[in-house]
């Protein structure tokens, strides 16, 4: 049986998911490199980074970080917003970029001086951690609900009524 706390968490998850879908659907594609809200979850970076922020088809990314975001956007579009594999691959891309920056002794920089990699990458990692958490929660609830639906919709055995003679 599903507990009331699980139902509250599920309801909160669905509200957040509906909000994110609304944001994603309402935003138009981007043709210019943008750098806004660099240290918040409402970040807009490059053409592809940020919730609901996406470049127009055929647009080249602004830098290496934006390229990670473009690959993530394509993965999520193909596999769904709660696909944890997409989120983990994005974090791997961020980690490779961070290592590359360290190896360059911080000479490798992004397109924006206003939003340096040192600020944007941790923000993106934090956002992905939250995305993974919500995706796991949503996937767990979906699994639990499908099991419950199978249990409660299982065809009941019909009892045979013996029709006797009097």
JSON list of C-alpha atoms in Angstrom, two decimals:
[
{"chain": "A", "resi": 1, "resn": "UNK", "atom": "CA", "xyz": [0.00, 0.00, 0.00]},
{"chain": "A", "resi": 2, "resn": "UNK", "atom": "CA", "xyz": [1.25, 3.52, -0.74]},
{"chain": "A", "resi": 3, "resn": "UNK", "atom": "CA", "xyz": [1.79, 5.70, 2.33]},
{"chain": "A", "resi": 4, "resn": "UNK", "atom": "CA", "xyz": [0.47, 9.25, 2.58]},
{"chain": "A", "resi": 5, "resn": "UNK", "atom": "CA", "xyz": [4.03, 10.63, 2.63]},
{"chain": "A", "resi": 6, "resn": "UNK", "atom": "CA", "xyz": [4.75, 8.81, -0.65]},
{"chain": "A", "resi": 7, "resn": "UNK", "atom": "CA", "xyz": [1.61, 10.31, -2.14]},
{"chain": "A", "resi": 8, "resn": "UNK", "atom": "CA", "xyz": [2.68, 13.80, -1.04]},
{"chain": "A", "resi": 9, "resn": "UNK", "atom": "CA", "xyz": [6.12, 13.30, -2.55]},
{"chain": "A", "resi": 10, "resn": "UNK", "atom": "CA", "xyz": [4.53, 11.98, -5.75]},
{"chain": "A", "resi": 11, "resn": "UNK", "atom": "CA", "xyz": [2.22, 14.99, -5.91]},
{"chain": "A", "resi": 12, "resn": "UNK", "atom": "CA", "xyz": [5.14, 17.38, -5.37]},
{"chain": "A", "resi": 13, "resn": "UNK", "atom": "CA", "xyz": [7.15, 15.57, -8.05]},
{"chain": "A", "resi": 14, "resn": "UNK", "atom": "CA", "xyz": [4.27, 15.80, -10.52]},
{"chain": "A", "resi": 15, "resn": "UNK", "atom": "CA", "xyz": [3.84, 19.52, -9.85]},
{"chain": "A", "resi": 16, "resn": "UNK", "atom": "CA", "xyz": [7.55, 20.16, -10.44]},
{"chain": "A", "resi": 17, "resn": "UNK", "atom": "CA", "xyz": [7.47, 17.98, -13.56]},
{"chain": "A", "resi": 18, "resn": "UNK", "atom": "CA", "xyz": [4.43, 19.82, -14.93]},
{"chain": "A", "resi": 19, "resn": "UNK", "atom": "CA", "xyz": [6.14, 23.15, -14.24]},
{"chain": "A", "resi": 20, "resn": "UNK", "atom": "CA", "xyz": [9.29, 22.02, -16.05]},
{"chain": "A", "resi": 21, "resn": "UNK", "atom": "CA", "xyz": [7.30, 20.73, -19.02]},
{"chain": "A", "resi": 22, "resn": "UNK", "atom": "CA", "xyz": [5.46, 24.06, -19.17]},
{"chain": "A", "resi": 23, "resn": "UNK", "atom": "CA", "xyz": [8.77, 25.95, -19.12]},
{"chain": "A", "resi": 24, "resn": "UNK", "atom": "CA", "xyz": [10.28, 23.71, -21.78]},
{"chain": "A", "resi": 25, "resn": "UNK", "atom": "CA", "xyz": [7.25, 23.96, -24.06]},
{"chain": "A", "resi": 26, "resn": "UNK", "atom": "CA", "xyz": [6.85, 27.73, -23.70]},
{"chain": "A", "resi": 27, "resn": "UNK", "atom": "CA", "xyz": [10.42, 28.73, -24.51]},
{"chain": "A", "resi": 28, "resn": "UNK", "atom": "CA", "xyz": [11.58, 29.36, -28.05]},
{"chain": "A", "resi": 29, "resn": "UNK", "atom": "CA", "xyz": [14.92, 28.17, -29.37]},
{"chain": "A", "resi": 30, "resn": "UNK", "atom": "CA", "xyz": [17.99, 30.40, -29.01]},
{"chain": "A", "resi": 31, "resn": "UNK", "atom": "CA", "xyz": [20.34, 31.62, -31.73]},
{"chain": "A", "resi": 32, "resn": "UNK", "atom": "CA", "xyz": [22.61, 33.77, -29.53]},
{"chain": "A", "resi": 33, "resn": "UNK", "atom": "CA", "xyz": [24.98, 32.93, -26.68]},
{"chain": "A", "resi": 34, "resn": "UNK", "atom": "CA", "xyz": [23.44, 33.99, -23.37]},
{"chain": "A", "resi": 35, "resn": "UNK", "atom": "CA", "xyz": [24.96, 34.20, -19.87]},
{"chain": "A", "resi": 36, "resn": "UNK", "atom": "CA", "xyz": [22.40, 34.82, -17.10]},
{"chain": "A", "resi": 37, "resn": "UNK", "atom": "CA", "xyz": [21.86, 33.69, -13.50]},
{"chain": "A", "resi": 38, "resn": "UNK", "atom": "CA", "xyz": [25.20, 31.86, -13.51]},
{"chain": "A", "resi": 39, "resn": "UNK", "atom": "CA", "xyz": [25.03, 30.66, -9.92]},
{"chain": "A", "resi": 40, "resn": "UNK", "atom": "CA", "xyz": [21.34, 29.74, -9.65]},
{"chain": "A", "resi": 41, "resn": "UNK", "atom": "CA", "xyz": [19.20, 26.87, -10.88]},
{"chain": "A", "resi": 42, "resn": "UNK", "atom": "CA", "xyz": [17.51, 29.30, -13.29]},
{"chain": "A", "resi": 43, "resn": "UNK", "atom": "CA", "xyz": [20.81, 29.56, -15.18]},
{"chain": "A", "resi": 44, "resn": "UNK", "atom": "CA", "xyz": [20.87, 30.38, -18.88]},
{"chain": "A", "resi": 45, "resn": "UNK", "atom": "CA", "xyz": [24.24, 29.67, -20.45]},
{"chain": "A", "resi": 46, "resn": "UNK", "atom": "CA", "xyz": [25.18, 29.55, -24.10]},
{"chain": "A", "resi": 47, "resn": "UNK", "atom": "CA", "xyz": [22.42, 28.32, -26.37]},
{"chain": "A", "resi": 48, "resn": "UNK", "atom": "CA", "xyz": [21.68, 24.97, -24.73]},
{"chain": "A", "resi": 49, "resn": "UNK", "atom": "CA", "xyz": [22.31, 25.14, -20.94]},
{"chain": "A", "resi": 50, "resn": "UNK", "atom": "CA", "xyz": [19.45, 25.68, -18.51]},
{"chain": "A", "resi": 51, "resn": "UNK", "atom": "CA", "xyz": [15.99, 24.29, -17.90]},
{"chain": "A", "resi": 52, "resn": "UNK", "atom": "CA", "xyz": [13.87, 24.98, -20.97]},
{"chain": "A", "resi": 53, "resn": "UNK", "atom": "CA", "xyz": [16.76, 26.75, -22.70]},
{"chain": "A", "resi": 54, "resn": "UNK", "atom": "CA", "xyz": [17.69, 25.26, -26.06]},
{"chain": "A", "resi": 55, "resn": "UNK", "atom": "CA", "xyz": [19.41, 26.26, -29.25]},
{"chain": "A", "resi": 56, "resn": "UNK", "atom": "CA", "xyz": [17.61, 26.25, -32.56]},
{"chain": "A", "resi": 57, "resn": "UNK", "atom": "CA", "xyz": [18.15, 23.19, -34.79]},
{"chain": "A", "resi": 58, "resn": "UNK", "atom": "CA", "xyz": [21.53, 23.36, -36.51]},
{"chain": "A", "resi": 59, "resn": "UNK", "atom": "CA", "xyz": [22.92, 25.99, -34.13]},
{"chain": "A", "resi": 60, "resn": "UNK", "atom": "CA", "xyz": [26.50, 25.38, -33.03]},
{"chain": "A", "resi": 61, "resn": "UNK", "atom": "CA", "xyz": [27.18, 25.44, -29.27]},
{"chain": "A", "resi": 62, "resn": "UNK", "atom": "CA", "xyz": [28.95, 28.50, -27.86]},
{"chain": "A", "resi": 63, "resn": "UNK", "atom": "CA", "xyz": [31.75, 26.52, -26.15]},
{"chain": "A", "resi": 64, "resn": "UNK", "atom": "CA", "xyz": [32.62, 23.09, -24.73]},
{"chain": "A", "resi": 65, "resn": "UNK", "atom": "CA", "xyz": [30.19, 23.40, -21.81]},
{"chain": "A", "resi": 66, "resn": "UNK", "atom": "CA", "xyz": [27.38, 24.38, -24.14]},
{"chain": "A", "resi": 67, "resn": "UNK", "atom": "CA", "xyz": [28.27, 21.32, -26.27]},
{"chain": "A", "resi": 68, "resn": "UNK", "atom": "CA", "xyz": [27.70, 19.11, -23.18]},
{"chain": "A", "resi": 69, "resn": "UNK", "atom": "CA", "xyz": [24.31, 20.76, -22.73]},
{"chain": "A", "resi": 70, "resn": "UNK", "atom": "CA", "xyz": [23.41, 20.26, -26.42]},
{"chain": "A", "resi": 71, "resn": "UNK", "atom": "CA", "xyz": [24.20, 16.53, -26.19]},
{"chain": "A", "resi": 72, "resn": "UNK", "atom": "CA", "xyz": [22.11, 16.33, -22.99]},
{"chain": "A", "resi": 73, "resn": "UNK", "atom": "CA", "xyz": [19.19, 18.15, -24.65]},
{"chain": "A", "resi": 74, "resn": "UNK", "atom": "CA", "xyz": [19.28, 15.71, -27.58]},
{"chain": "A", "resi": 75, "resn": "UNK", "atom": "CA", "xyz": [19.42, 12.71, -25.22]},
{"chain": "A", "resi": 76, "resn": "UNK", "atom": "CA", "xyz": [16.49, 13.94, -23.12]},
{"chain": "A", "resi": 77, "resn": "UNK", "atom": "CA", "xyz": [14.48, 14.72, -26.25]},
{"chain": "A", "resi": 78, "resn": "UNK", "atom": "CA", "xyz": [15.06, 11.18, -27.53]},
{"chain": "A", "resi": 79, "resn": "UNK", "atom": "CA", "xyz": [14.69, 9.30, -24.22]},
{"chain": "A", "resi": 80, "resn": "UNK", "atom": "CA", "xyz": [12.51, 11.44, -21.95]},
{"chain": "A", "resi": 81, "resn": "UNK", "atom": "CA", "xyz": [13.11, 13.99, -19.22]},
{"chain": "A", "resi": 82, "resn": "UNK", "atom": "CA", "xyz": [13.40, 11.37, -16.47]},
{"chain": "A", "resi": 83, "resn": "UNK", "atom": "CA", "xyz": [16.07, 9.31, -18.25]},
{"chain": "A", "resi": 84, "resn": "UNK", "atom": "CA", "xyz": [18.80, 9.06, -15.62]},
{"chain": "A", "resi": 85, "resn": "UNK", "atom": "CA", "xyz": [21.34, 7.80, -18.14]},
{"chain": "A", "resi": 86, "resn": "UNK", "atom": "CA", "xyz": [21.13, 11.15, -20.00]},
{"chain": "A", "resi": 87, "resn": "UNK", "atom": "CA", "xyz": [21.75, 13.05, -16.76]},
{"chain": "A", "resi": 88, "resn": "UNK", "atom": "CA", "xyz": [24.70, 10.85, -15.76]},
{"chain": "A", "resi": 89, "resn": "UNK", "atom": "CA", "xyz": [26.30, 11.20, -19.21]},
{"chain": "A", "resi": 90, "resn": "UNK", "atom": "CA", "xyz": [25.91, 14.97, -18.87]},
{"chain": "A", "resi": 91, "resn": "UNK", "atom": "CA", "xyz": [27.70, 14.91, -15.51]},
{"chain": "A", "resi": 92, "resn": "UNK", "atom": "CA", "xyz": [30.49, 12.82, -17.08]},
{"chain": "A", "resi": 93, "resn": "UNK", "atom": "CA", "xyz": [30.83, 15.45, -19.80]},
{"chain": "A", "resi": 94, "resn": "UNK", "atom": "CA", "xyz": [31.07, 18.16, -17.12]},
{"chain": "A", "resi": 95, "resn": "UNK", "atom": "CA", "xyz": [33.73, 16.15, -15.26]},
{"chain": "A", "resi": 96, "resn": "UNK", "atom": "CA", "xyz": [35.79, 15.67, -18.45]},
{"chain": "A", "resi": 97, "resn": "UNK", "atom": "CA", "xyz": [35.56, 19.42, -19.09]},
{"chain": "A", "resi": 98, "resn": "UNK", "atom": "CA", "xyz": [36.63, 20.21, -15.51]},
{"chain": "A", "resi": 99, "resn": "UNK", "atom": "CA", "xyz": [39.68, 17.93, -15.86]},
{"chain": "A", "resi": 100, "resn": "UNK", "atom": "CA", "xyz": [40.53, 19.54, -19.18]},
{"chain": "A", "resi": 101, "resn": "UNK", "atom": "CA", "xyz": [40.35, 23.00, -17.57]},
{"chain": "A", "resi": 102, "resn": "UNK", "atom": "CA", "xyz": [42.65, 21.90, -14.73]},
{"chain": "A", "resi": 103, "resn": "UNK", "atom": "CA", "xyz": [45.13, 20.40, -17.21]},
{"chain": "A", "resi": 104, "resn": "UNK", "atom": "CA", "xyz": [45.19, 23.69, -19.11]},
{"chain": "A", "resi": 105, "resn": "UNK", "atom": "CA", "xyz": [45.96, 25.47, -15.80]},
{"chain": "A", "resi": 106, "resn": "UNK", "atom": "CA", "xyz": [42.66, 27.35, -16.18]},
{"chain": "A", "resi": 107, "resn": "UNK", "atom": "CA", "xyz": [43.64, 28.78, -19.58]},
{"chain": "A", "resi": 108, "resn": "UNK", "atom": "CA", "xyz": [40.67, 27.03, -21.14]},
{"chain": "A", "resi": 109, "resn": "UNK", "atom": "CA", "xyz": [37.75, 29.40, -20.66]},
{"chain": "A", "resi": 110, "resn": "UNK", "atom": "CA", "xyz": [34.18, 29.58, -21.83]},
{"chain": "A", "resi": 111, "resn": "UNK", "atom": "CA", "xyz": [32.64, 32.18, -24.09]},
{"chain": "A", "resi": 112, "resn": "UNK", "atom": "CA", "xyz": [31.51, 34.37, -21.16]},
{"chain": "A", "resi": 113, "resn": "UNK", "atom": "CA", "xyz": [33.63, 36.38, -18.72]},
{"chain": "A", "resi": 114, "resn": "UNK", "atom": "CA", "xyz": [30.43, 37.18, -16.81]},
{"chain": "A", "resi": 115, "resn": "UNK", "atom": "CA", "xyz": [29.77, 33.46, -16.21]},
{"chain": "A", "resi": 116, "resn": "UNK", "atom": "CA", "xyz": [33.14, 31.70, -15.89]},
{"chain": "A", "resi": 117, "resn": "UNK", "atom": "CA", "xyz": [33.39, 27.91, -16.01]},
{"chain": "A", "resi": 118, "resn": "UNK", "atom": "CA", "xyz": [34.43, 27.96, -12.33]},
{"chain": "A", "resi": 119, "resn": "UNK", "atom": "CA", "xyz": [30.95, 29.26, -11.48]},
{"chain": "A", "resi": 120, "resn": "UNK", "atom": "CA", "xyz": [28.80, 27.62, -14.14]},
{"chain": "A", "resi": 121, "resn": "UNK", "atom": "CA", "xyz": [30.03, 24.01, -13.89]},
{"chain": "A", "resi": 122, "resn": "UNK", "atom": "CA", "xyz": [29.24, 23.63, -10.15]},
{"chain": "A", "resi": 123, "resn": "UNK", "atom": "CA", "xyz": [25.81, 25.19, -10.78]},
{"chain": "A", "resi": 124, "resn": "UNK", "atom": "CA", "xyz": [25.13, 22.72, -13.59]},
{"chain": "A", "resi": 125, "resn": "UNK", "atom": "CA", "xyz": [26.31, 19.79, -11.44]},
{"chain": "A", "resi": 126, "resn": "UNK", "atom": "CA", "xyz": [24.00, 20.84, -8.62]},
{"chain": "A", "resi": 127, "resn": "UNK", "atom": "CA", "xyz": [21.07, 21.14, -11.02]},
{"chain": "A", "resi": 128, "resn": "UNK", "atom": "CA", "xyz": [21.78, 17.69, -12.47]},
{"chain": "A", "resi": 129, "resn": "UNK", "atom": "CA", "xyz": [21.95, 16.17, -8.97]},
{"chain": "A", "resi": 130, "resn": "UNK", "atom": "CA", "xyz": [18.46, 17.53, -8.34]},
{"chain": "A", "resi": 131, "resn": "UNK", "atom": "CA", "xyz": [17.31, 16.30, -11.76]},
{"chain": "A", "resi": 132, "resn": "UNK", "atom": "CA", "xyz": [18.64, 12.81, -11.04]},
{"chain": "A", "resi": 133, "resn": "UNK", "atom": "CA", "xyz": [16.93, 12.77, -7.64]},
{"chain": "A", "resi": 134, "resn": "UNK", "atom": "CA", "xyz": [13.56, 13.73, -9.14]},
{"chain": "A", "resi": 135, "resn": "UNK", "atom": "CA", "xyz": [14.02, 11.26, -12.00]},
{"chain": "A", "resi": 136, "resn": "UNK", "atom": "CA", "xyz": [14.77, 8.41, -9.57]},
{"chain": "A", "resi": 137, "resn": "UNK", "atom": "CA", "xyz": [11.77, 9.36, -7.47]},
{"chain": "A", "resi": 138, "resn": "UNK", "atom": "CA", "xyz": [9.52, 9.52, -10.51]},
{"chain": "A", "resi": 139, "resn": "UNK", "atom": "CA", "xyz": [10.81, 6.23, -11.89]},
{"chain": "A", "resi": 140, "resn": "UNK", "atom": "CA", "xyz": [10.39, 4.52, -8.48]},
{"chain": "A", "resi": 141, "resn": "UNK", "atom": "CA", "xyz": [6.83, 5.81, -8.14]},
{"chain": "A", "resi": 142, "resn": "UNK", "atom": "CA", "xyz": [6.01, 4.76, -11.70]},
{"chain": "A", "resi": 143, "resn": "UNK", "atom": "CA", "xyz": [7.28, 1.25, -10.94]},
{"chain": "A", "resi": 144, "resn": "UNK", "atom": "CA", "xyz": [5.35, 1.09, -7.66]},
{"chain": "A", "resi": 145, "resn": "UNK", "atom": "CA", "xyz": [2.17, 2.33, -9.31]},
{"chain": "A", "resi": 146, "resn": "UNK", "atom": "CA", "xyz": [2.45, -0.13, -12.20]},
{"chain": "A", "resi": 147, "resn": "UNK", "atom": "CA", "xyz": [2.86, -3.01, -9.73]},
{"chain": "A", "resi": 148, "resn": "UNK", "atom": "CA", "xyz": [-0.19, -1.84, -7.81]},
{"chain": "A", "resi": 149, "resn": "UNK", "atom": "CA", "xyz": [-2.20, -1.52, -11.00]},
{"chain": "A", "resi": 150, "resn": "UNK", "atom": "CA", "xyz": [-1.28, -5.06, -12.01]},
{"chain": "A", "resi": 151, "resn": "UNK", "atom": "CA", "xyz": [-2.23, -6.38, -8.58]},
{"chain": "A", "resi": 152, "resn": "UNK", "atom": "CA", "xyz": [-5.57, -4.62, -8.42]},
{"chain": "A", "resi": 153, "resn": "UNK", "atom": "CA", "xyz": [-6.54, -5.16, -12.04]},
{"chain": "A", "resi": 154, "resn": "UNK", "atom": "CA", "xyz": [-5.61, -8.84, -12.02]},
{"chain": "A", "resi": 155, "resn": "UNK", "atom": "CA", "xyz": [-8.61, -10.79, -13.23]},
{"chain": "A", "resi": 156, "resn": "UNK", "atom": "CA", "xyz": [-10.42, -12.30, -10.30]},
{"chain": "A", "resi": 157, "resn": "UNK", "atom": "CA", "xyz": [-11.17, -15.98, -10.49]},
{"chain": "A", "resi": 158, "resn": "UNK", "atom": "CA", "xyz": [-14.78, -16.52, -11.05]},
{"chain": "A", "resi": 159, "resn": "UNK", "atom": "CA", "xyz": [-16.42, -18.76, -8.58]},
{"chain": "A", "resi": 160, "resn": "UNK", "atom": "CA", "xyz": [-18.46, -21.49, -10.07]},
{"chain": "A", "resi": 161, "resn": "UNK", "atom": "CA", "xyz": [-21.84, -21.63, -8.58]},
{"chain": "A", "resi": 162, "resn": "UNK", "atom": "CA", "xyz": [-23.17, -25.09, -8.31]},
{"chain": "A", "resi": 163, "resn": "UNK", "atom": "CA", "xyz": [-26.67, -25.14, -9.61]},
{"chain": "A", "resi": 164, "resn": "UNK", "atom": "CA", "xyz": [-28.25, -27.87, -7.66]},
{"chain": "A", "resi": 165, "resn": "UNK", "atom": "CA", "xyz": [-31.60, -29.46, -7.95]},
{"chain": "A", "resi": 166, "resn": "UNK", "atom": "CA", "xyz": [-34.14, -29.20, -5.20]}
]
